[in-house]
């Protein structure tokens, strides 16, 4: 009988130690907010322009929805997307030197990273049940 009580105490002690450990561990996550460049894309598909998006894939889903809604996949080559004026501005306005021509197409594999690069970087720091959002990239790895 005493063995069962000791084992239960050990299990409870391990669970308590684990909870204490995880409440003191700091976690860092990259998140993104729509910038002035990409807000029209978010608005056109009904996505929240004030929301913080939890990752590149969640943000990329918005632009993919826009592509689908506008039927912007090139019919003869499904890996190429045709850029309409709104999407072209979102991806390239202000990023291309004056005098250069704007692209009319983009490869599907480049769309997500290009779109996310035009969003505002934020990061969220979490410890236990407390979280704080900071604007800008996470620079914790830089020396």
Backbone as a ProteinNet text record, in pm:
[ID]
protein_1_A
[PRIMARY]
XXXXXXXXXXXXXXXXXXXXXXXXXXXXXXXXXXXXXXXXXXXXXXXXXXXXXXXXXXXXXXXXXXXXXXXXXXXXXXXXXXXXXXXXXXXXXXXXXXXXXXXXXXXXXXXXXXXXXXXXXXXXXXXXXXXXXXXXXXXXXXX
[TERTIARY]
82.5	0	87.3	196.2	284	351.9	379.8	445.1	356.9	226.5	132.7	127.3	130.6	126.8	253.9	368	496.3	499	452.6	450.9	359.8	243.5	152.8	217.7	287.9	357	466.1	538.1	642.9	583.6	471.5	405.3	359.6	297.4	250.6	368	478.4	596.6	656.6	662.6	713.1	623.2	492.4	398.2	414.6	431.1	451.3	581.7	688.8	819	811.5	739.9	723.6	646.9	540.7	460.7	544.6	624.3	710.9	813.6	873	972	910.8	794.3	733.8	681.2	646.3	600.7	718	840.6	956.6	1029.8	988.9	1051.5	995.3	1083.6	1042.6	1033	924.6	905.9	895.7	946.3	949.3	890	792.8	727.2	726	750	742.4	597.5	550.8	416.6	422.7	317.6	317	188.2	202.2	86.7	82.5	-36.7	-45.8	5.5	94.2	146.6	56.4	85.8	9.7	16.3	123.5	139.9	39.8	16.7	-65.4	-207.6	-239	-374.9	-485.4	-467.7	-575.1	-604.4	-502.7	-522.2	-604.5	-568.1	-641.6	-787.1	-807.3	-942.6	-1027.6	-967.2	-1044.2	-1095.8	-1032.3	-1080.7	-1150.8	-1170.5	-1241.6	-1157.9	-1027.6	-938	-914.3	-895.5	-875.3	-739	-740	-614.3	-544.8	-612.4	-551.7	-501.2	-526.1	-489.3	-340	-284.1	-147.5	-156.5	-88.9	-95	18.7	-16.7	74.6	191.4	189.6	302.9	293.1	399.3	404.3	295.6	265.6	164.1	25.4	-4.8	-135.4	-149	-43	-44.1	-49.2	23.6	23.6	-112.9	-188	-323.2	-410.1	-388.9	-467.5	-440.1	-314.4	-281.4	-323.9	-318.2	-364.4	-515.3	-587.8	-731.7	-759.2	-676	-689.4	-663.5	-561.2	-527	-644.7	-701.3	-814.1	-935.5	-963.7	-1079	-1064.9	-944.7	-921.5	-887.7	-882.9	-850	-720	-613.4	-487.5	-382.6	-421.9	-329.7	-324	-204	-187.1	-240	-333.5	-396.5	-298.2	-198.2	-106.3	5.5	26.6	132.6	86	35.2	-26.1	72.1	201.6	299.4	330.1	270.8	290.1	160.4	174.7	59.8	67.5	-44.6	-53.6	-77.8	-0.7	-13.3	-110.4	-221.5	-310.2	-252.3	-303.3	-243.3	-237.2	-341.9	-342.2	-235.8	-225.9	-127.1	14.5	32.3	164	210	119	153.2	186.7	106.8	130	268	309.5	435.8	557.8	538.4	656.5	660.5	548.9	550.1	645.9	739.1	838.9	959.5	951.6	1063	1143.9	1087.9	1157.4	1206.2	1328.7	1388.6	1308.1	1305.6	1236.9	1298.7	1213.7	1259.4	1257.3	1255	1247.5	1102.4	1083.6	946.9	900.6	773	713.3	687.5	703.2	674.5	524.2	490.9	349.6	311.9	412.5	390.6	487.3	452.2	541.7	525.4	633.7	627.1	555.4	471.3	391.3	478.5	595.7	682.9	740.7	745	799.8	694.7	569.3	461.2	457.2	455.9	441.8	551	676.2	787.4	789.9	756.8	753.6	642.2	526.5	412.4	442.9	495.4	526.3	635.6	729.6	836.2	782.9	662.6	601.6	513.4	505.8	428.7	521.6	461.6	540	576.2	707	753	720.8	671.4	651.2	698	714.1	738.1	667.3	631.1	561.5	649.1	668	746.8	648.6	655.6	563.4	640.6	596.9	650.8	531.7	510.1	393.9	267	182.4	56.4	65.3	183	199.6	266.1	215.1	270.4	284.1	388.1	412.5	446.9	385	412.6	508.2	610.4	707.3	710.3	719	729.8	874	890.5	1023.2	1060.5	1174.3	1224.9	1280.7	1285.8	1352.1	1501.7	1574.6	1719.9	1793.8	1729.5	1791	1912.7	1923.9	2038.8	2157.1	2137.1	2248.5	2338.9	2465.2	2562.7	2587.3
-118.1	0	125	125.5	242.4	267.7	163.5	177.3	259.4	232.9	305.6	452.5	484.8	623.9	696	630.4	689.7	714.1	618.3	635.7	751.5	761.9	872.9	1006.2	1011.7	1135.3	1170.5	1070	1094.4	1149	1092.6	1138.8	1283.6	1313.6	1449.3	1546.7	1504.7	1589.6	1617.8	1515.7	1535.3	1631.2	1616.6	1705.1	1848.3	1865.6	1999.3	2060.1	1981.2	2029.7	2068.3	1989.2	2019.2	2149.4	2169.8	2292.6	2414.1	2401.7	2511.6	2542	2437.5	2456.4	2530	2483.8	2544.9	2684.8	2715.1	2851.2	2948.8	2897.3	2985.6	2988.7	2903	2898.7	3011.4	3078.9	3187.2	3133.4	3168.9	3127	3251	3241.3	3352.9	3306.7	3383.2	3346.8	3465.3	3437.3	3540.1	3554.8	3678.1	3705.3	3822	3841.1	3942.1	4023.5	4150.8	4239.9	4297.7	4305.7	4363.7	4508.2	4537	4672.6	4747.5	4873.4	4955.4	4896.1	4827.3	4768.2	4655.5	4570.7	4451	4461.9	4569.1	4583.5	4571.7	4629.4	4613.6	4467.1	4383.6	4240.4	4177.3	4206.8	4153.5	4200.3	4328.7	4385	4323.4	4298.4	4247.2	4105	4030.5	3893.7	3886.4	4002.2	4006.2	3966.6	3965.1	3930.2	4054.8	4034.7	4143.7	4209.2	4339.7	4411.1	4454.3	4444.8	4482.8	4365.4	4246.2	4123.4	4095.4	4029.8	3977.9	3833.4	3801.2	3667.9	3582.6	3459.8	3377.5	3318.5	3326.4	3272.3	3302.2	3270.5	3297.4	3221.3	3100.1	3021.3	3082	3134	3197.3	3323.6	3401.2	3522.3	3485.5	3383.3	3339.7	3289.3	3231.8	3184.6	3299.1	3419.1	3535.5	3567.5	3573.4	3607	3494.4	3371.6	3261	3269	3311.9	3333	3443.5	3548.1	3657.7	3606.9	3524.7	3466.4	3384.2	3303.2	3218.4	3303.9	3402.8	3491.5	3565.1	3609.9	3685.2	3599.1	3466.3	3373.6	3415.8	3431.4	3485.3	3379.6	3253.6	3147.5	3145.9	3144.6	3144.5	3012	3017.3	2893.6	2793	2841.7	2751.1	2697.9	2761.9	2719.5	2747.5	2647.7	2662.9	2707	2703.3	2746.8	2896.6	2963.6	3107.4	3180.5	3289.8	3371.8	3505.3	3549.8	3677.6	3784.8	3892.9	4000.2	4107	4123.3	4234.9	4359.2	4479.4	4601.2	4602.5	4555.6	4557.8	4464.9	4345.6	4249.5	4294.6	4348.9	4398.5	4510.3	4604.1	4711.2	4655.9	4559.5	4500.7	4436.8	4371.6	4298.6	4384.5	4485.2	4551.8	4704.1	4770.4	4917.2	4965.9	5049.8	5101	5010.1	4890.3	4795.6	4788.1	4840.1	4838.4	4979.1	4988.5	5119	5192.5	5324.3	5407.3	5383.3	5378.9	5355.3	5208.8	5119	4975.6	4938	4836.7	4792.3	4695.3	4703.1	4612.4	4477.8	4369.7	4238.3	4221.7	4136.6	4107.4	3967.9	3889	3753	3723.1	3622.7	3574.3	3423	3354.4	3209.6	3181.6	3080.9	3047.8	3023.5	2962.8	2932.7	3058.2	3170.1	3294.9	3385.8	3354.5	3442.6	3459.2	3349.1	3354.9	3435.5	3407.3	3477.4	3625.6	3656.2	3796.1	3870.6	3808	3870.2	3894.4	3793.8	3805.8	3909.9	3921.8	4021.5	4164.4	4181.8	4314.4	4344.3	4251.6	4271.3	4324.2	4374	4423.6	4306.4	4294.2	4189.8	4230.3	4135.7	4149.3	4018.6	4018.6	3892.8	3899.3	3783.1	3772.3	3691.2	3745.1	3678.6	3629.1	3499.9	3439	3370.3	3394.2	3322.7	3288.4	3159.4	3116.8	3161.6	3236.7	3283.8	3428.1	3488.3	3627.1	3634.8	3726.3	3746.3	3894.6	3930.2	4068	4067.7	4160.9	4173	4289.3	4266.2	4370	4385.9	4510.8	4538.4	4514.1	4465.9	4441.6	4295.4	4266.3	4129.2	4089.4	3959	3905	3909.5	3981.7	3992.3	3918.4	3820.1	3750.4	3668.7	3629.6	3550	3634.8	3766.4	3850.9	3884.9	3905.4	3935.9	4082.7
0	0	0	78.6	85.5	-48.8	-124.5	-253.9	-347.8	-351.3	-435.9	-399.9	-272.5	-227.4	-270.1	-255.2	-293.8	-444.4	-522.7	-668	-708.2	-644	-674	-639.7	-527.6	-488.3	-588.9	-637.6	-735.5	-865.6	-909	-1031.3	-1013.3	-899.7	-873.6	-864.7	-803.3	-792.1	-929.9	-1016.2	-1152.1	-1229.9	-1215.8	-1285.3	-1235.4	-1104.8	-1047.6	-1098.2	-1097.9	-1144.5	-1291.5	-1369.1	-1511.1	-1530.1	-1452.7	-1461.8	-1421.6	-1318.6	-1275.4	-1382.9	-1441.3	-1546.8	-1665.7	-1713.2	-1830.8	-1803.8	-1678.9	-1649.8	-1646.4	-1635.1	-1633.5	-1768.2	-1862.7	-1994.3	-2079.9	-2148.9	-2236.6	-2379.3	-2446.2	-2585.3	-2672.6	-2793.7	-2886.6	-3019.6	-3071.9	-3196.4	-3291.3	-3418.8	-3521.6	-3564.4	-3574.3	-3621.3	-3719.3	-3795.6	-3900.5	-3896.6	-3928.7	-3936.8	-4077.9	-4137.4	-4271.8	-4273.7	-4366.3	-4383	-4481	-4499.3	-4592.5	-4734.1	-4765.9	-4899.3	-4925.6	-4827.7	-4849.8	-4795.9	-4725.8	-4670.4	-4775.7	-4895.7	-4995.5	-5030.2	-5030.2	-5057.9	-4945.8	-4821.1	-4706.5	-4709.7	-4734.4	-4735.7	-4846.8	-4962.7	-5075.7	-5053.9	-4965	-4936.5	-4800.3	-4738	-4610.2	-4490.7	-4504.6	-4393.2	-4307	-4179.9	-4083	-4104.9	-4134.9	-4160.5	-4032	-3918.1	-3791.4	-3710.3	-3759.1	-3688.5	-3702.4	-3602.3	-3609.5	-3656	-3764.4	-3822.6	-3768.3	-3726.6	-3648	-3725.9	-3853.6	-3926.6	-4074.1	-4143.3	-4286.4	-4360.6	-4317.5	-4388.9	-4372.7	-4254.7	-4233.2	-4317.9	-4327.2	-4409	-4557.6	-4597	-4736.9	-4781.1	-4688.4	-4720.8	-4772.3	-4718.3	-4759.9	-4906.8	-4945.6	-5084.5	-5179.3	-5133.9	-5217.3	-5239.4	-5137.5	-5151.1	-5253.8	-5251.3	-5347.1	-5489.7	-5506.6	-5636.9	-5689.6	-5601.1	-5639.4	-5677	-5594.7	-5618.9	-5752.3	-5785.2	-5908.2	-6028.5	-6007.1	-6114.8	-6183.5	-6104.6	-6154	-6187.8	-6193.8	-6233.4	-6386.1	-6440	-6584.9	-6641.6	-6735.3	-6785.2	-6847.7	-6917.9	-6988.1	-6898.5	-6782.5	-6691.3	-6548.3	-6481.6	-6348.3	-6240.4	-6268.8	-6168.7	-6179	-6275.9	-6295.2	-6262.3	-6187.3	-6149.8	-6222.4	-6273.4	-6342	-6236.2	-6241.6	-6143.2	-6193.5	-6123.2	-6154	-6086.2	-6116.3	-6058.9	-5905.8	-5838.2	-5691.1	-5633.3	-5687.3	-5637.2	-5672.2	-5790.9	-5831.4	-5737.6	-5705.5	-5611	-5474.1	-5428.5	-5296.1	-5287.1	-5393.7	-5391.7	-5425.7	-5511.7	-5566.1	-5556.6	-5528.6	-5524.9	-5416.3	-5456.1	-5363	-5345.6	-5397.6	-5385.3	-5514	-5620.6	-5749.9	-5779.7	-5828.6	-5858.6	-5964.4	-5952.1	-6050.9	-6187.9	-6287.4	-6423.6	-6461.8	-6362.7	-6391.7	-6420	-6499.6	-6528.5	-6420	-6392	-6294	-6360.7	-6286.6	-6344.5	-6368.7	-6461.1	-6490	-6441.5	-6402.8	-6355.1	-6241.4	-6160.9	-6055.5	-6046.3	-6016	-5997.4	-5865.8	-5866.6	-5748.5	-5624.8	-5643.6	-5529.7	-5465.1	-5537.7	-5485.1	-5421.9	-5445	-5400.6	-5248.7	-5174.6	-5028.7	-4961.9	-4995.8	-4931.4	-4970	-5095.5	-5138.7	-5066	-5053.6	-4986	-4838.2	-4770.6	-4627.4	-4603.9	-4695.9	-4680.1	-4685	-4739.2	-4747.6	-4625.4	-4532.3	-4408.8	-4299.1	-4191.2	-4077.4	-3987.2	-3960.3	-3868.5	-3725.5	-3648.8	-3505.6	-3443.3	-3315.2	-3245.7	-3111.2	-3063.6	-2936	-2841.2	-2721.7	-2618.9	-2513	-2482.2	-2387.6	-2276.6	-2154.4	-2038.4	-1951.4	-1934	-1856.8	-1925.4	-1853.9	-1911.9	-1960.2	-1951.9	-1993.9	-2131.2	-2215.1	-2349.2	-2377.2	-2450.5	-2490.8	-2639	-2714.5	-2857.6	-2879.2	-2960.8	-2995.4	-3146.8	-3190.6	-3333.5	-3376.6	-3498	-3552.2	-3546.5	-3608	-3611.8	-3476.1	-3454.1	-3335.9	-3361.7	-3279.1	-3293	-3182.7	-3120.9	-3007.9	-3048.2	-3177	-3220.9	-3260.7	-3278.5	-3321.9	-3205.6	-3237.1	-3131.5	-3122.3
[MASK]
+++++++++++++++++++++++++++++++++++++++++++++++++++++++++++++++++++++++++++++++++++++++++++++++++++++++++++++++++++++++++++++++++++++++++++++++

